[in-house]
Coordinates of C-alpha atoms in Angstrom, one line a residue:
M680 CA 27.9 139.8 -23.0
A681 CA 30.4 137.5 -22.2
K682 CA 31.4 139.3 -18.7
D683 CA 27.5 139.0 -18.2
S684 CA 27.0 135.0 -19.0
N685 CA 29.4 134.0 -16.6
P686 CA 28.3 136.2 -13.1
D687 CA 30.6 134.0 -10.6
E688 CA 33.6 135.9 -11.9
Y689 CA 32.0 138.8 -10.3
Y690 CA 31.4 136.8 -6.9
P691 CA 34.4 136.1 -5.4
L692 CA 34.3 133.0 -3.0
R693 CA 35.5 135.0 -0.1
W694 CA 32.1 136.5 -0.4
K695 CA 30.1 133.5 -0.6
V696 CA 32.0 132.3 2.4
A697 CA 31.1 135.7 4.5
D698 CA 27.4 135.2 3.2
T699 CA 27.2 131.7 4.4
A700 CA 28.5 132.9 7.6
E701 CA 26.4 135.7 8.1
D702 CA 23.7 133.7 7.2
L703 CA 25.0 130.6 10.0
Y704 CA 25.4 133.4 12.4
A705 CA 21.9 134.8 11.9
L706 CA 20.4 131.5 12.1
H707 CA 22.2 130.0 14.9
R708 CA 23.4 133.3 16.6
G709 CA 22.6 131.7 20.5
K710 CA 24.5 128.7 19.6
V711 CA 27.5 130.3 18.3
I712 CA 27.6 132.8 21.3
A713 CA 27.2 130.4 23.6
I714 CA 30.1 128.1 22.1
L715 CA 32.2 131.0 22.0
A716 CA 31.4 131.5 25.9
F717 CA 32.4 127.7 26.8
L718 CA 35.7 127.6 25.0
G719 CA 36.4 131.1 26.6
V720 CA 35.7 129.4 30.1
A721 CA 37.5 126.4 28.9
F722 CA 40.7 128.4 28.2
I723 CA 40.1 130.1 31.3
L724 CA 40.2 127.0 33.7
L725 CA 43.1 125.2 31.8
G726 CA 44.9 128.3 32.5
F727 CA 44.0 127.6 36.1
V728 CA 45.1 124.3 36.2
L729 CA 48.3 125.0 34.3
L730 CA 49.8 128.3 35.9
G731 CA 48.1 128.1 39.5
W732 CA 46.0 130.7 39.0
G733 CA 43.9 131.8 42.0
S734 CA 45.9 129.2 44.5
G735 CA 47.1 132.2 46.3
A736 CA 50.8 131.3 46.5
D737 CA 52.9 133.9 45.0
D738 CA 56.0 133.4 42.6
D739 CA 58.1 132.5 45.3
D740 CA 56.0 129.9 46.9
I741 CA 55.8 128.2 43.0
A742 CA 59.6 128.5 43.1
T743 CA 59.9 126.5 46.7
G744 CA 57.6 124.2 46.6
P745 CA 54.0 123.8 48.9
P746 CA 54.2 126.0 52.1
S747 CA 56.2 124.9 54.8
S748 CA 54.9 122.7 57.8
S749 CA 54.7 125.7 60.3
T750 CA 51.5 126.8 59.0
P751 CA 49.5 123.3 59.2
N752 CA 46.3 122.9 57.7
D753 CA 42.8 121.9 59.6
E754 CA 43.4 118.0 59.3
D755 CA 47.4 119.0 60.8
A756 CA 46.0 121.1 63.6
A757 CA 43.5 118.1 64.5
V758 CA 46.5 115.7 64.5
A759 CA 48.6 118.1 66.7
S760 CA 45.9 118.6 69.3
T761 CA 45.1 115.1 69.5
A762 CA 48.6 114.6 70.0
S763 CA 49.1 117.1 72.4
S764 CA 46.0 115.9 74.6
T765 CA 47.2 112.0 74.5
T766 CA 50.3 113.8 75.8
S767 CA 49.5 115.9 78.8
I768 CA 47.3 112.8 79.6
A769 CA 50.0 110.5 79.7
Q770 CA 52.8 112.7 81.2
P771 CA 52.3 114.7 84.5
T772 CA 53.2 118.3 83.9
T773 CA 56.8 119.4 85.3
S774 CA 55.1 121.1 88.8
E775 CA 53.1 117.5 89.3
V776 CA 57.1 115.6 89.0
A777 CA 58.5 117.8 91.6
T778 CA 55.6 117.6 93.7
T779 CA 56.3 114.0 93.6
T780 CA 60.2 113.4 93.2
A781 CA 61.0 116.2 96.0
P782 CA 62.8 114.7 99.0
P783 CA 61.0 115.1 102.4
T784 CA 62.1 118.6 104.3
T785 CA 64.9 117.8 107.0
A786 CA 65.9 119.9 109.7
P787 CA 69.4 121.7 109.3
T788 CA 72.7 119.6 110.9
S789 CA 75.2 121.8 112.1
T790 CA 79.0 121.7 110.6
E791 CA 80.7 122.1 113.3
P792 CA 82.8 118.6 114.1
A793 CA 81.3 117.1 117.4
V794 CA 83.0 117.6 120.8
S795 CA 85.2 114.7 122.0
P796 CA 84.0 113.2 125.1
R797 CA 87.9 112.8 125.9
A798 CA 88.3 116.6 125.4
A799 CA 90.2 118.7 128.0
S800 CA 87.5 120.3 130.6
S801 CA 89.7 123.3 130.7
D802 CA 92.9 125.0 129.2
A803 CA 95.0 124.3 132.3
E804 CA 94.5 120.5 131.7
L805 CA 95.3 120.7 128.1
A806 CA 97.9 122.1 128.5
A807 CA 99.2 119.8 131.1
T808 CA 98.5 116.4 129.2
E809 CA 101.6 115.1 128.0
A810 CA 101.7 114.6 124.0
G811 CA 101.9 111.1 122.8
A812 CA 100.8 107.6 122.9
I813 CA 101.6 106.6 126.7
V814 CA 100.6 103.6 128.8
E815 CA 101.8 103.9 132.4
M816 CA 101.8 100.2 133.8
T817 CA 101.6 99.1 137.8
T818 CA 101.2 95.3 139.1
T819 CA 97.4 96.1 139.0
I820 CA 96.3 99.5 137.0
V821 CA 97.7 100.0 133.5
R822 CA 96.5 103.7 132.5
V823 CA 95.9 104.9 128.9
V824 CA 97.2 108.7 129.4
G825 CA 98.4 111.4 127.1
G826 CA 97.1 113.7 124.1
M827 CA 95.8 112.1 120.9
P828 CA 95.1 114.3 117.7
D829 CA 91.0 112.1 117.8
D830 CA 89.4 109.8 119.1
G831 CA 90.1 106.9 116.3
A832 CA 93.7 107.2 117.5
A833 CA 92.6 106.9 121.2
D834 CA 90.7 103.9 120.5
D835 CA 93.1 102.0 119.0
L836 CA 96.1 102.6 121.6
L837 CA 93.0 101.5 124.2
D838 CA 92.5 98.5 122.0
L839 CA 96.2 97.7 122.5
A840 CA 96.6 98.1 126.0
R841 CA 93.6 95.7 126.7
E842 CA 94.7 92.8 124.6
I843 CA 98.4 93.0 126.4
F844 CA 97.2 93.5 129.8
A845 CA 94.5 91.3 129.5
G846 CA 93.0 90.6 133.3
L847 CA 94.6 93.9 134.3
T848 CA 92.1 96.7 135.2
V849 CA 92.9 99.8 132.0
Q850 CA 91.8 103.0 132.6
D851 CA 91.2 105.2 129.8
E852 CA 92.4 109.1 130.9
Q853 CA 93.4 110.3 127.1
V854 CA 93.0 113.4 126.2
V855 CA 91.9 114.5 122.6
D856 CA 92.7 117.8 120.9
E857 CA 93.3 118.7 117.2
F858 CA 96.4 120.4 118.9
F859 CA 98.0 116.8 119.0
L860 CA 100.4 115.4 116.7
E861 CA 99.7 112.1 115.2
P862 CA 102.1 109.9 117.9
Q863 CA 105.2 108.4 115.9
T864 CA 105.9 105.9 118.9
I865 CA 104.2 103.9 121.6
T866 CA 105.5 104.2 125.0
F867 CA 105.1 101.9 127.4
R868 CA 106.0 103.6 130.9
L869 CA 107.1 101.5 134.4
S870 CA 107.2 103.7 137.1
A871 CA 106.7 103.1 140.7
P872 CA 108.7 103.8 143.6
D873 CA 109.9 100.5 144.6
L874 CA 110.5 99.5 141.4
F875 CA 114.2 100.1 141.8
G876 CA 116.1 100.3 145.2
Y877 CA 117.9 103.5 146.2
N878 CA 121.0 104.0 144.1
S879 CA 120.3 100.9 142.4
D880 CA 119.6 99.0 138.9
D881 CA 118.1 95.8 140.1
L882 CA 114.4 95.4 139.1
N883 CA 112.3 94.5 141.3
A884 CA 111.0 90.8 140.6
A885 CA 107.3 92.1 141.0
Y886 CA 107.3 94.0 137.5
L887 CA 109.1 91.4 135.7
P888 CA 105.6 90.0 134.6
L889 CA 104.8 93.4 132.8
I890 CA 107.8 93.7 131.1
D891 CA 107.1 90.0 130.0
R892 CA 104.2 90.9 128.3
L893 CA 105.6 93.4 126.4
A894 CA 108.3 91.0 125.1
E895 CA 105.2 88.5 123.6
R896 CA 104.1 90.8 121.8
A897 CA 107.0 92.6 120.4
I898 CA 107.8 89.1 119.1
S899 CA 104.5 88.4 117.4
D900 CA 104.7 91.8 116.0
T901 CA 107.9 92.1 115.2
W902 CA 108.5 95.6 117.4
Y903 CA 112.1 97.4 117.8
I904 CA 111.7 98.8 121.2
E905 CA 114.5 101.4 122.5
V906 CA 114.8 101.2 126.3
S907 CA 115.7 104.5 128.4
G908 CA 116.5 104.6 132.1
H909 CA 115.9 107.7 134.2
T910 CA 117.2 108.8 137.9
D911 CA 116.2 111.9 139.9
D912 CA 118.6 115.0 140.5
V913 CA 119.5 113.8 143.8
G914 CA 123.4 113.0 143.5
G915 CA 126.0 114.1 140.9
A916 CA 125.1 113.8 137.2
P917 CA 127.9 111.6 136.2
G918 CA 126.4 109.1 138.5
N919 CA 123.0 109.3 137.7
Q920 CA 123.6 109.1 133.9
R921 CA 125.6 105.7 134.7
L922 CA 123.0 104.4 137.1
S923 CA 119.8 105.3 134.3
E924 CA 122.1 103.4 131.8
G925 CA 122.2 100.3 133.8
R926 CA 118.7 100.5 134.7
A927 CA 118.1 100.5 130.8
M928 CA 120.0 97.5 130.3
A929 CA 118.3 96.0 133.2
A930 CA 115.1 96.1 131.6
A931 CA 116.4 95.3 127.9
Q932 CA 118.0 92.5 129.2
R933 CA 114.5 91.2 130.5
L934 CA 113.1 91.4 126.9
I935 CA 116.3 89.7 125.4
Q936 CA 115.4 87.0 128.0
Q937 CA 112.1 86.5 126.8
G938 CA 113.0 85.9 123.4
V939 CA 113.1 89.4 121.5
P940 CA 115.7 89.2 119.1
S941 CA 118.9 91.1 120.6
N942 CA 119.0 93.6 117.0
L943 CA 115.3 94.7 118.0
V944 CA 116.5 96.0 121.8
S945 CA 118.3 99.0 122.5
S946 CA 119.0 100.6 126.0
I947 CA 119.9 104.5 126.8
G948 CA 120.8 106.1 130.0
R949 CA 119.3 109.7 130.0
G950 CA 120.3 110.6 133.6
E951 CA 118.3 112.8 135.4
D952 CA 117.5 115.4 132.4
D953 CA 114.0 113.8 131.5
P954 CA 112.1 113.9 134.6
L955 CA 108.3 113.7 134.6
A956 CA 107.5 115.9 137.7
S957 CA 109.6 117.7 140.1
N958 CA 112.5 116.9 141.9
E959 CA 111.6 119.3 145.1
T960 CA 109.5 116.6 146.5
E961 CA 109.8 112.9 147.4
A962 CA 106.8 111.8 145.0
G963 CA 108.1 113.5 142.4
R964 CA 111.8 112.0 142.7
L965 CA 109.8 108.6 143.1
T966 CA 108.1 109.5 139.3
N967 CA 111.0 110.4 137.8
R968 CA 113.3 106.9 138.8
R969 CA 111.8 104.7 136.2
V970 CA 112.2 102.7 132.6
E971 CA 110.3 103.8 129.5
F972 CA 109.7 101.0 126.2
D973 CA 109.6 103.0 123.2
V974 CA 108.2 101.3 120.1
L975 CA 109.4 102.5 117.5
G976 CA 107.8 100.1 114.5

């Protein structure tokens, strides 16, 4: 009887809870399903937010960060497009720059050196030209002759002759060719039929003013001058040697008398050993009777 008087002992609490849940489910089944569905969707969305599901990035993307700038999004592409358009408007293209800065087309020029107006007209003239800086003096005409390596050296010698012999006619008869070497001396040559008498070392007074002009320039420029005397081959060689020495000495003394320091003047006789022309003719022999003033520095 005691068992029947207390029926709760045979109806445990868990059954009561189950019965209550069943009753609630029966009464509110639609609401329960809705709540459960809502909770499921909420968990799914939370998973997307926390784990980045659905972002399109794999594990490497998550580890290394956001996509690189090499694949810009639409906004980046629009900015780049705008910048590109601005650049293309502000700066001309390469072809346009080349067109505007290219120099004008000019005709090709020859690389061959210009021919000097003093060049020899023939091989025979070139072969006959005496090399060196040579100034031949007479009382009326001064001739600048000899073979020079270039027009610059020839012009310098011509200017010098015009300065020293101002008032006289100075003729430019130089020959320019690269065959000739740069001269180390300047030779002022005094050669005339009446410069010396036969077998004499007395200078004709008519030619003394030419020597005086050389003396004036030698003093101003401190020239060292070597005076050489020459003869033709008439007579014996020993006598011609003594005669050439006397002629050189006479010309050197004239320089010293005009004020050139004696230590800057020397004289030498060369006899008949250095002819300019053939001694077979009278004209040639007259040419060989001469004195020369070699400026050495």
